[in-house]
Amino acid sequence: MASPGSIRPVRFQGPKGTRDFYPAEMARRRYIEQAWRTVSIRHGFDEIEGPTFESADLYAVKSGEAILGELFQAFSGKSPEEVEQVRSTGRAPYALRPEFTPTLARMFADRAASLPRPTKWFAIPIHYRAERPQRGRLREFLQWNADVIGEESPQADAEVIALAVGLFTELGLSGRHLTVRLSNRDLVSELLIESGVGEADLAAALTLLDRRDRMAAEEFARSCCQIGLDAAALAARLGEVQGEMNSALAAMENGGAMPPIARKSPAIGQLRGLIEALGAQGILKWCEFDFSIVRGLAYYTGTVFEVTAAGERAVAGGGRYDRLIASFGGPPTPAVGFGMGDVVLSLVLEEHGLMPEGERLAECLGTRPDAFVVSAGDESSDAVVAPLVAELRRAGLHARRSYKATKKIDKLLKDAAACYSRFAVILDETCSTGNVQVKNLDDGSQDTVMRTQLAQWITQHRSRAHV
RNA sequence: GCGAUCGUAGCUCAGUUGGUUAGAGCACCUGGUUGUGGUCCAGGGGGUCGGGGGUUCGAGUCCCCUCGAUCGCCCCA
């Protein structure tokens, strides 16, 4: 038996790219989660959740092989076959989820027959990616996901975009801070083919386009040649259509009619419909077309979009994935959705001074105590603290007490103010007569209240303060 | 996975060309200013200077490795 003195303490650091949430950080996290949840529900979305790990194949098949390198792998270690698989292939049967869409598609496919159309779901899952942490990117983070499943019209696209915009508005952000950049993969594909790309190279061409801004010009040109892409012709076509669509968007925003679009194609039809639907949602001023946006994921089909802020990574991103649910064995079902991570969003909020703190944050979260009980008298009033706090709690109030030994009222009130309590309940000599002093810490007023009436008194005065 | 910069108390940082038992402010705890809230004063707890190895009579200070952090690259769901 080792004596306590022989135990050698070992200090651990949290794993790379993870965060510890102490009360202050947890309050900020809850502020964001609360906004996500409140706005989702307001827009008619129902909350779901799935497992934090899934079969690795779920991601490999639909998201693209490239994702595998960024996956945190998982296995139980219980079966010899499993251990052998990891040893020989270097790949575990499970992976911590790097995104939510595959889980959502799997869940919908499983019960597709009994689910309404459209089905509107949101989730606030934790995600894991084995990437190198840097600004706006960690290895463990929260990401709000919202999806409209079973509705193919652009109204669904506009509805999820309006949800994202609703969230920004809720948090005090505006079109001055953020821009919704819209694109459409079908349109970009059309233009790529007209610029010389063969059907077989379409996926590669989209990936190339996605990386365009991040690679050297000559390297881009060389890659274009390899797939027969005339980069200059593509740039001209993209620029022309983008200009035309942005003019149409601006015209609608100013209350005019949709101007005619020279180009005719199914994709243009989708885009016209999207503009109209965004107009109906009243959010055109947030939006602009940017056909350089393609999105990295393999499963996206028509509309894709990103929300960007100057100097930061994308705050949110999403799009249509009309074939994903069928690929998981469900009926052919169109779907559109987006994800928004907590890391970049927090950076943007803090940058603009929109992250509340202290009392205001506690007020938003509903964590302000209703009463803070202190004893400034003798032993007899000390003895009242515990039962009085218990009594207030039984009445449904958020009651706290001081644990300090001091009888000095200034220090006790400071204690009460430190947790942003609405009222301080002071037990002094008047305690023996059945009365307590109740001080309103917001306006400084003070009343003498009978102890037996205290819970009711605070409940009334608290609710009055709220109204 | 690669590169650059950094790593001293819970937080923000001092710490002089390597030289006695490593400091300050804030925070925390206790007490005082004899009784009403982010004052003031005095004490106190808390650091094997990220970890390991090396150079040296002696290392927070120099060298190597490692782990983290920040910012880029790769990638970006």
Coordinates of C-alpha atoms (C1' of nucleotides) in Angstrom, one line a residue:
Chain A
M1 CA 0.0 0.0 0.0
A2 CA 1.6 3.2 -1.1
S3 CA 1.5 6.1 1.3
P4 CA 0.1 9.4 -0.1
G5 CA 3.5 10.9 0.0
S6 CA 4.8 8.3 -2.5
I7 CA 2.2 9.2 -5.2
R8 CA 3.9 11.1 -7.9
P9 CA 1.6 13.7 -9.4
V10 CA 1.3 13.8 -13.2
R11 CA -0.1 16.9 -14.9
F12 CA -2.0 16.4 -18.1
Q13 CA -2.7 19.0 -20.8
G14 CA -5.9 18.8 -22.8
P15 CA -5.5 17.1 -26.2
K16 CA -4.4 19.3 -29.1
G17 CA -7.2 21.4 -30.6
T18 CA -9.7 20.9 -27.7
R19 CA -11.1 23.4 -25.3
D20 CA -12.0 23.4 -21.6
F21 CA -15.2 25.1 -20.8
Y22 CA -15.0 26.8 -17.4
P23 CA -18.2 28.7 -16.3
A24 CA -17.3 31.8 -18.3
E25 CA -16.6 29.9 -21.4
M26 CA -19.5 27.6 -20.9
A27 CA -21.8 30.6 -20.6
R28 CA -20.6 32.0 -23.9
R29 CA -21.1 28.6 -25.5
R30 CA -24.6 28.3 -24.1
Y31 CA -25.4 31.8 -25.4
I32 CA -24.6 30.6 -28.9
E33 CA -26.4 27.2 -28.5
Q34 CA -29.4 29.0 -27.1
A35 CA -29.6 31.3 -30.1
W36 CA -29.2 28.4 -32.5
R37 CA -32.0 26.5 -30.8
T38 CA -34.3 29.4 -30.3
V39 CA -34.1 30.5 -33.9
S40 CA -34.4 26.9 -35.3
I41 CA -37.6 26.4 -33.3
R42 CA -39.0 29.7 -34.4
H43 CA -38.5 28.7 -38.0
G44 CA -40.3 25.4 -37.5
F45 CA -37.3 23.0 -37.3
D46 CA -37.3 20.0 -34.9
E47 CA -34.2 19.0 -33.0
I48 CA -32.5 15.7 -33.5
E49 CA -29.2 14.1 -32.5
G50 CA -27.2 11.1 -33.6
P51 CA -24.2 9.1 -32.5
T52 CA -20.9 10.8 -32.0
F53 CA -19.2 8.0 -34.0
E54 CA -20.4 6.2 -37.1
S55 CA -19.1 3.5 -39.5
A56 CA -16.1 5.0 -41.2
D57 CA -17.5 3.9 -44.6
L58 CA -20.5 6.3 -44.1
Y59 CA -18.1 9.2 -44.6
A60 CA -15.6 7.6 -47.0
V61 CA -18.2 6.7 -49.6
K62 CA -20.2 9.9 -49.9
S63 CA -17.9 12.7 -48.8
G64 CA -14.9 11.6 -50.8
E65 CA -11.7 9.8 -50.1
A66 CA -9.9 13.0 -49.2
I67 CA -11.9 13.1 -46.0
L68 CA -10.2 10.0 -44.6
G69 CA -7.0 11.8 -43.7
E70 CA -8.9 14.2 -41.5
L71 CA -10.9 11.6 -39.7
F72 CA -10.4 10.6 -36.0
Q73 CA -10.7 6.9 -36.1
A74 CA -12.4 4.7 -33.4
F75 CA -12.6 1.1 -32.5
S76 CA -13.8 -0.9 -29.5
G77 CA -10.7 -3.1 -29.2
K78 CA -13.0 -5.9 -28.1
S79 CA -12.8 -8.3 -31.0
P80 CA -9.6 -9.8 -32.4
E81 CA -10.9 -9.2 -36.0
E82 CA -11.3 -5.5 -35.4
V83 CA -7.8 -5.2 -33.9
E84 CA -6.4 -7.1 -36.8
Q85 CA -8.1 -4.8 -39.3
V86 CA -6.7 -1.7 -37.7
R87 CA -3.2 -3.3 -37.6
S88 CA -3.2 -4.5 -41.2
T89 CA -5.1 -1.7 -42.9
G90 CA -4.5 1.3 -40.6
R91 CA -8.2 2.0 -40.7
A92 CA -10.6 1.5 -37.9
P93 CA -14.2 0.4 -38.5
Y94 CA -15.6 3.6 -36.9
A95 CA -14.8 7.3 -37.1
L96 CA -15.7 10.2 -34.8
R97 CA -18.2 12.3 -36.8
P98 CA -16.5 15.0 -38.9
E99 CA -19.9 16.3 -40.2
F100 CA -23.5 15.6 -39.6
T101 CA -25.1 15.4 -43.0
P102 CA -24.3 11.6 -43.5
T103 CA -25.9 10.8 -40.2
L104 CA -28.9 12.9 -41.0
A105 CA -29.3 11.3 -44.4
R106 CA -29.0 7.8 -42.8
M107 CA -31.6 8.7 -40.2
F108 CA -34.0 10.0 -42.8
A109 CA -33.5 7.0 -45.1
D110 CA -34.3 4.7 -42.2
R111 CA -37.7 6.1 -41.6
A112 CA -38.4 7.9 -44.9
A113 CA -41.8 6.2 -45.3
S114 CA -43.3 7.7 -42.2
L115 CA -41.7 11.1 -42.2
P116 CA -43.6 14.2 -43.5
R117 CA -42.5 16.1 -46.6
P118 CA -40.9 18.4 -46.1
T119 CA -39.1 17.3 -42.9
K120 CA -37.3 20.1 -41.2
W121 CA -34.6 19.1 -38.7
F122 CA -31.8 20.8 -36.8
A123 CA -29.0 19.5 -34.6
I124 CA -26.2 20.9 -32.5
P125 CA -23.7 18.1 -32.5
I126 CA -20.1 18.1 -31.5
H127 CA -17.7 17.3 -34.4
Y128 CA -14.1 16.0 -34.6
R129 CA -11.6 16.6 -37.3
A130 CA -7.9 15.5 -37.1
E131 CA -6.6 18.8 -38.6
R132 CA -3.9 21.1 -37.5
P133 CA -5.6 23.8 -35.3
Q134 CA -5.4 27.4 -36.4
R135 CA -7.5 30.5 -36.3
G136 CA -11.2 29.5 -36.6
R137 CA -10.4 25.8 -36.7
L138 CA -10.1 23.3 -33.9
R139 CA -10.2 19.5 -33.6
E140 CA -13.3 19.4 -31.5
F141 CA -16.1 21.9 -32.1
L142 CA -19.8 22.5 -32.2
Q143 CA -21.7 22.8 -35.4
W144 CA -25.3 23.8 -35.9
N145 CA -26.9 21.9 -38.7
A146 CA -30.3 22.6 -40.3
D147 CA -31.9 20.8 -43.2
V148 CA -35.1 20.8 -45.2
I149 CA -35.7 17.3 -46.6
G150 CA -38.2 16.3 -49.3
E151 CA -38.7 19.7 -50.9
E152 CA -37.1 20.3 -54.3
S153 CA -38.2 23.8 -55.0
P154 CA -35.8 26.8 -54.4
Q155 CA -38.2 27.8 -51.6
A156 CA -36.5 25.2 -49.4
D157 CA -33.1 26.7 -50.3
A158 CA -34.3 30.1 -49.4
E159 CA -35.9 28.8 -46.2
V160 CA -32.6 27.4 -44.9
I161 CA -30.7 30.5 -45.9
A162 CA -33.4 32.6 -44.1
L163 CA -32.8 30.5 -41.0
A164 CA -29.1 31.3 -41.1
V165 CA -29.9 35.0 -41.6
G166 CA -32.4 34.8 -38.8
L167 CA -29.7 33.6 -36.5
F168 CA -27.3 36.4 -37.5
T169 CA -30.1 38.9 -36.9
E170 CA -30.8 37.4 -33.5
L171 CA -27.2 37.9 -32.4
G172 CA -27.0 41.5 -33.7
L173 CA -25.1 40.8 -36.9
S174 CA -26.2 42.4 -40.2
G175 CA -25.4 42.5 -43.9
R176 CA -22.6 44.9 -43.0
H177 CA -20.8 42.2 -41.2
L178 CA -21.6 39.2 -43.3
T179 CA -22.4 38.2 -46.9
V180 CA -24.3 35.2 -48.2
R181 CA -22.5 34.0 -51.3
L182 CA -24.6 31.9 -53.6
S183 CA -23.6 29.5 -56.4
N184 CA -25.0 26.6 -58.2
R185 CA -23.1 23.5 -59.2
D186 CA -25.4 22.6 -62.1
L187 CA -24.8 26.0 -63.7
V188 CA -21.0 25.8 -63.1
S189 CA -21.0 22.3 -64.6
E190 CA -22.8 23.6 -67.7
L191 CA -20.3 26.3 -68.2
L192 CA -17.4 23.9 -67.6
I193 CA -18.7 21.6 -70.3
E194 CA -19.1 24.5 -72.7
S195 CA -15.5 25.4 -71.9
G196 CA -14.2 22.1 -73.0
V197 CA -14.4 19.7 -70.0
G198 CA -15.6 16.2 -70.7
E199 CA -18.4 14.6 -68.6
A200 CA -15.8 12.3 -67.0
D201 CA -13.7 15.1 -65.8
L202 CA -16.5 17.2 -64.3
A203 CA -15.9 16.2 -60.7
A204 CA -12.2 16.9 -61.1
A205 CA -13.0 20.3 -62.7
L206 CA -15.3 21.3 -59.8
T207 CA -12.6 20.4 -57.3
L208 CA -10.1 22.4 -59.3
L209 CA -12.4 25.4 -59.4
D210 CA -12.9 25.2 -55.7
R211 CA -9.1 25.4 -55.2
R212 CA -8.6 28.1 -57.7
D213 CA -7.9 31.0 -55.3
R214 CA -5.6 28.9 -53.2
M215 CA -3.2 27.8 -56.0
A216 CA -0.7 29.5 -58.2
A217 CA -2.0 30.9 -61.5
E218 CA 0.3 28.8 -63.6
E219 CA -0.5 25.7 -61.7
F220 CA -4.1 26.4 -62.2
A221 CA -3.6 26.9 -66.0
R222 CA -1.6 23.7 -66.2
S223 CA -4.3 21.7 -64.4
C224 CA -7.0 23.2 -66.7
C225 CA -5.1 22.0 -69.8
Q226 CA -5.0 18.5 -68.5
I227 CA -8.8 18.2 -68.5
G228 CA -9.3 20.2 -71.7
L229 CA -10.6 23.3 -69.9
D230 CA -10.3 26.6 -71.6
A231 CA -9.8 28.7 -68.4
A232 CA -10.2 32.1 -70.2
A233 CA -13.4 31.0 -71.8
L234 CA -14.7 29.7 -68.5
A235 CA -13.8 32.9 -66.7
A236 CA -15.6 35.0 -69.3
R237 CA -18.7 32.8 -69.2
L238 CA -18.7 32.8 -65.3
G239 CA -18.2 36.5 -65.2
E240 CA -20.9 37.2 -67.7
V241 CA -23.6 35.1 -66.0
Q242 CA -22.6 36.2 -62.5
G243 CA -22.9 39.8 -63.5
E244 CA -26.3 39.2 -65.1
M245 CA -27.6 37.3 -62.1
N246 CA -26.4 39.9 -59.6
S247 CA -28.1 42.6 -61.7
A248 CA -31.3 40.5 -61.5
L249 CA -30.9 40.1 -57.8
A250 CA -30.3 43.9 -57.3
A251 CA -33.4 44.7 -59.4
M252 CA -35.6 42.4 -57.3
E253 CA -34.1 43.8 -54.1
N254 CA -35.2 47.3 -55.3
G255 CA -38.7 46.1 -55.7
G256 CA -38.5 45.8 -59.5
A257 CA -39.4 43.0 -61.8
M258 CA -37.0 40.2 -62.7
P259 CA -35.2 41.3 -65.8
P260 CA -34.8 38.7 -68.6
I261 CA -31.7 36.5 -68.5
A262 CA -30.1 35.9 -71.9
R263 CA -29.0 32.4 -71.0
K264 CA -31.6 29.7 -71.0
S265 CA -31.1 26.5 -69.1
P266 CA -32.5 24.4 -66.2
A267 CA -29.9 25.8 -63.8
I268 CA -30.8 29.4 -64.7
G269 CA -34.4 28.5 -64.0
Q270 CA -33.3 27.3 -60.5
L271 CA -31.4 30.5 -59.9
R272 CA -34.4 32.7 -60.9
G273 CA -36.6 30.7 -58.6
L274 CA -34.0 31.1 -55.8
I275 CA -34.0 34.9 -56.2
E276 CA -37.7 35.1 -56.0
A277 CA -37.8 32.9 -52.9
L278 CA -35.1 34.9 -51.2
G279 CA -37.1 38.0 -52.0
A280 CA -40.2 36.5 -50.4
Q281 CA -38.1 35.8 -47.3
G282 CA -36.9 39.5 -47.4
I283 CA -33.2 38.6 -47.3
L284 CA -32.0 39.6 -50.7
K285 CA -29.9 42.4 -49.2
W286 CA -27.7 39.8 -47.5
C287 CA -27.0 37.9 -50.7
E288 CA -24.9 38.0 -53.8
F289 CA -23.9 35.5 -56.5
D290 CA -20.3 34.2 -56.5
F291 CA -19.8 31.4 -58.9
S292 CA -16.3 30.7 -57.6
I293 CA -17.9 28.9 -54.7
V294 CA -18.2 25.2 -55.4
R295 CA -17.8 23.6 -51.9
G296 CA -15.5 20.7 -51.4
L297 CA -18.0 17.9 -50.6
A298 CA -18.7 15.4 -53.3
Y299 CA -22.4 15.0 -52.5
Y300 CA -23.6 18.6 -53.3
T301 CA -25.8 18.9 -56.4
G302 CA -27.5 22.3 -57.2
T303 CA -27.5 25.3 -55.0
V304 CA -24.4 25.8 -52.8
F305 CA -23.6 28.7 -50.6
E306 CA -21.3 30.1 -48.0
V307 CA -21.6 32.9 -45.5
T308 CA -18.4 34.9 -45.2
A309 CA -17.0 37.7 -43.0
A310 CA -14.0 39.8 -43.9
G311 CA -10.8 38.2 -42.6
E312 CA -12.3 35.0 -41.4
R313 CA -13.0 31.5 -42.6
A314 CA -16.5 30.8 -43.8
V315 CA -19.0 31.3 -40.9
A316 CA -21.4 28.8 -42.5
G317 CA -21.7 26.7 -45.6
G318 CA -24.2 24.4 -47.2
G319 CA -26.2 23.4 -50.2
R320 CA -28.4 20.9 -52.0
Y321 CA -27.7 17.2 -51.8
D322 CA -30.5 15.7 -53.8
R323 CA -29.0 12.2 -54.3
L324 CA -27.5 11.5 -50.9
I325 CA -30.6 10.0 -49.2
A326 CA -31.3 7.6 -52.1
S327 CA -27.6 6.5 -51.9
F328 CA -28.3 5.4 -48.3
G329 CA -31.2 3.2 -49.5
G330 CA -34.0 5.7 -49.0
P331 CA -36.4 6.8 -51.6
P332 CA -35.1 9.5 -54.0
T333 CA -35.4 12.6 -51.8
P334 CA -34.2 16.1 -52.5
A335 CA -32.6 17.9 -49.5
V336 CA -30.9 21.1 -48.7
G337 CA -29.1 22.3 -45.5
F338 CA -26.1 24.0 -44.0
G339 CA -23.7 23.8 -41.1
M340 CA -22.4 26.6 -38.9
G341 CA -19.6 26.1 -36.5
D342 CA -19.2 27.8 -33.1
V343 CA -15.5 28.8 -33.5
V344 CA -15.7 31.2 -36.4
L345 CA -19.1 32.5 -35.2
S346 CA -17.6 33.3 -31.8
L347 CA -14.7 35.2 -33.4
V348 CA -17.0 37.3 -35.5
L349 CA -19.2 38.1 -32.5
E350 CA -16.3 39.1 -30.4
E351 CA -14.8 41.1 -33.2
H352 CA -17.9 43.3 -33.3
G353 CA -18.4 43.4 -29.5
L354 CA -21.6 41.4 -29.8
M355 CA -20.8 38.7 -27.3
P356 CA -22.5 39.7 -24.0
E357 CA -20.7 39.2 -20.7
G358 CA -21.3 39.5 -17.0
E359 CA -24.8 40.4 -15.9
R360 CA -26.2 40.8 -19.4
L361 CA -25.0 37.3 -20.4
A362 CA -26.4 35.8 -17.1
E363 CA -29.7 37.6 -17.9
C364 CA -29.8 36.1 -21.4
L365 CA -29.2 32.7 -20.1
G366 CA -31.6 32.9 -17.2
T367 CA -28.8 32.1 -14.7
R368 CA -29.2 35.2 -12.5
P369 CA -30.0 34.1 -8.9
D370 CA -33.4 35.4 -7.6
A371 CA -32.1 35.7 -4.0
F372 CA -28.7 35.7 -2.3
V373 CA -29.0 35.1 1.4
V374 CA -26.5 36.5 3.9
S375 CA -26.3 36.6 7.7
A376 CA -25.0 39.8 9.3
G377 CA -26.4 39.0 12.7
D378 CA -25.4 36.5 15.4
E379 CA -25.5 32.7 15.6
S380 CA -29.3 32.7 15.6
S381 CA -29.5 34.4 12.2
D382 CA -26.6 32.2 10.9
A383 CA -28.8 29.2 11.7
V384 CA -31.6 30.6 9.5
V385 CA -29.5 30.7 6.3
A386 CA -29.6 27.1 5.3
P387 CA -33.4 26.5 6.0
L388 CA -34.3 29.8 4.3
V389 CA -32.3 29.0 1.2
A390 CA -33.9 25.5 1.1
E391 CA -37.4 27.1 1.5
L392 CA -36.8 29.5 -1.4
R393 CA -35.6 26.6 -3.6
R394 CA -38.7 24.6 -2.7
A395 CA -40.7 27.6 -3.9
G396 CA -38.9 27.3 -7.3
L397 CA -36.6 30.2 -6.9
H398 CA -32.9 30.3 -7.7
A399 CA -31.4 30.9 -4.3
R400 CA -27.7 31.1 -3.3
R401 CA -26.0 32.0 -0.1
S402 CA -22.7 33.4 1.1
Y403 CA -20.1 30.9 2.4
K404 CA -17.9 33.7 3.8
A405 CA -17.3 33.9 7.5
T406 CA -17.4 37.7 7.6
K407 CA -20.3 39.7 9.0
K408 CA -19.4 42.8 7.1
I409 CA -22.3 43.7 5.0
D410 CA -20.3 45.4 2.3
K411 CA -18.4 42.2 1.7
L412 CA -21.5 40.1 1.8
L413 CA -23.3 42.4 -0.7
K414 CA -20.2 42.3 -2.9
D415 CA -20.5 38.5 -2.8
A416 CA -24.2 38.8 -3.8
A417 CA -23.3 41.2 -6.7
A418 CA -20.6 39.0 -8.0
C419 CA -23.1 36.4 -9.1
Y420 CA -25.5 39.0 -10.4
S421 CA -28.3 38.2 -7.9
R422 CA -31.5 40.1 -8.3
F423 CA -32.1 40.4 -4.5
A424 CA -30.0 40.1 -1.4
V425 CA -31.7 38.8 1.6
I426 CA -30.0 40.1 4.8
L427 CA -30.6 38.4 8.1
D428 CA -29.8 40.7 11.0
E429 CA -31.2 41.5 14.5
T430 CA -34.7 41.9 13.0
C431 CA -34.5 38.1 12.2
S432 CA -35.7 37.3 15.7
T433 CA -38.9 39.2 15.0
G434 CA -39.6 37.1 11.9
N435 CA -38.5 39.7 9.5
V436 CA -35.7 39.9 6.9
Q437 CA -34.2 42.7 4.9
V438 CA -34.6 42.4 1.1
K439 CA -32.4 44.6 -1.0
N440 CA -33.0 45.0 -4.7
L441 CA -29.6 44.9 -6.2
D442 CA -30.7 46.4 -9.5
D443 CA -32.1 49.6 -8.1
G444 CA -30.8 49.7 -4.6
S445 CA -34.2 49.8 -2.9
Q446 CA -34.7 47.9 0.3
D447 CA -37.8 46.4 2.1
T448 CA -38.5 44.6 5.3
V449 CA -40.4 41.4 4.6
M450 CA -41.8 38.7 6.8
R451 CA -39.8 35.6 6.5
T452 CA -43.0 33.5 5.9
Q453 CA -43.9 35.8 3.0
L454 CA -40.4 36.0 1.5
A455 CA -40.7 33.4 -1.4
Q456 CA -44.0 34.9 -2.5
W457 CA -42.6 38.4 -2.2
I458 CA -39.6 37.7 -4.4
T459 CA -41.6 35.7 -6.9
Q460 CA -43.9 38.7 -7.4
H461 CA -41.2 41.4 -7.5
R462 CA -39.1 39.3 -9.8
S463 CA -41.8 38.7 -12.3
R464 CA -42.7 42.4 -12.2
A465 CA -39.2 43.3 -13.0
H466 CA -39.4 41.0 -16.0
V467 CA -42.6 42.5 -17.4
Chain B
rG1 C1' 2.0 16.2 -42.4
rC2 C1' 5.5 21.0 -43.2
rG3 C1' 7.3 26.1 -41.7
rA4 C1' 7.8 30.5 -38.4
rU5 C1' 7.1 32.7 -33.6
rC6 C1' 6.1 31.6 -28.6
rG7 C1' 5.5 28.7 -23.5
rU8 C1' 7.5 32.2 -15.9
rA9 C1' 1.3 31.9 -10.3
rG10 C1' -5.8 30.6 -12.2
rC11 C1' -5.3 35.4 -15.8
rU12 C1' -1.9 39.5 -17.9
rC13 C1' 3.1 40.0 -17.6
rA14 C1' 8.5 41.6 -15.1
rG15 C1' 12.8 38.9 -14.4
rU16 C1' 18.9 43.1 -16.5
rU17 C1' 25.8 40.0 -20.4
rG18 C1' 23.6 32.7 -16.8
rG19 C1' 24.9 34.3 -10.1
rU20 C1' 21.9 33.9 -3.2
rU21 C1' 15.4 31.1 -0.6
rA22 C1' 11.7 33.5 -8.6
rG23 C1' 8.5 38.9 -8.5
rA24 C1' 4.1 42.5 -9.6
rG25 C1' -1.0 43.5 -10.8
rC26 C1' -5.8 41.2 -11.1
rA27 C1' -8.4 36.9 -9.1
rC28 C1' -9.0 33.7 -4.6
rC29 C1' -9.0 33.3 1.2
rU30 C1' -8.5 35.9 6.1
rG31 C1' -8.6 40.3 8.9
rG32 C1' -9.0 45.9 9.6
rU33 C1' -11.3 50.7 8.2
rU34 C1' -17.1 48.7 14.0
rG35 C1' -22.9 47.6 9.4
rU36 C1' -25.4 48.3 2.9
rG37 C1' -22.5 46.2 -3.5
rG38 C1' -17.1 46.1 -8.5
rU39 C1' -13.3 51.5 -3.1
rC40 C1' -8.9 51.7 0.7
rC41 C1' -5.3 49.1 4.0
rA42 C1' -2.8 44.6 6.0
rG43 C1' -1.8 39.6 5.8
rG44 C1' -2.2 34.6 3.4
rG45 C1' -2.4 30.3 0.0
rG46 C1' -0.7 29.2 -4.9
rG47 C1' 4.9 28.4 -9.4
rU48 C1' 9.9 21.5 -9.6
rC49 C1' 9.8 28.9 -14.6
rG50 C1' 5.3 23.3 -20.2
rG51 C1' 8.1 18.3 -19.8
rG52 C1' 12.8 15.6 -20.5
rG53 C1' 18.0 15.6 -21.5
rG54 C1' 22.7 18.4 -22.0
rU55 C1' 26.6 22.5 -21.4
rU56 C1' 28.3 25.0 -16.7
rC57 C1' 31.0 25.7 -10.2
rG58 C1' 25.9 27.6 -11.1
rA59 C1' 20.3 27.8 -16.0
rG60 C1' 13.8 30.8 -15.9
rU61 C1' 18.1 32.8 -18.8
rC62 C1' 22.5 28.9 -23.5
rC63 C1' 21.9 24.0 -26.7
rC64 C1' 19.0 19.4 -28.3
rC65 C1' 14.5 16.6 -28.1
rU66 C1' 9.4 16.5 -26.9
rC67 C1' 4.4 18.4 -25.7
rG68 C1' 1.2 22.5 -26.3
rA69 C1' -0.3 27.5 -28.2
rU70 C1' -0.5 31.3 -32.1
rC71 C1' 0.0 32.4 -37.4
rG72 C1' 0.7 30.5 -42.3
rC73 C1' 1.0 26.1 -46.0
rC74 C1' -1.7 21.4 -47.1
rC75 C1' -6.8 20.6 -46.5
rC76 C1' -11.4 22.6 -45.5
rA77 C1' -17.3 19.0 -44.4

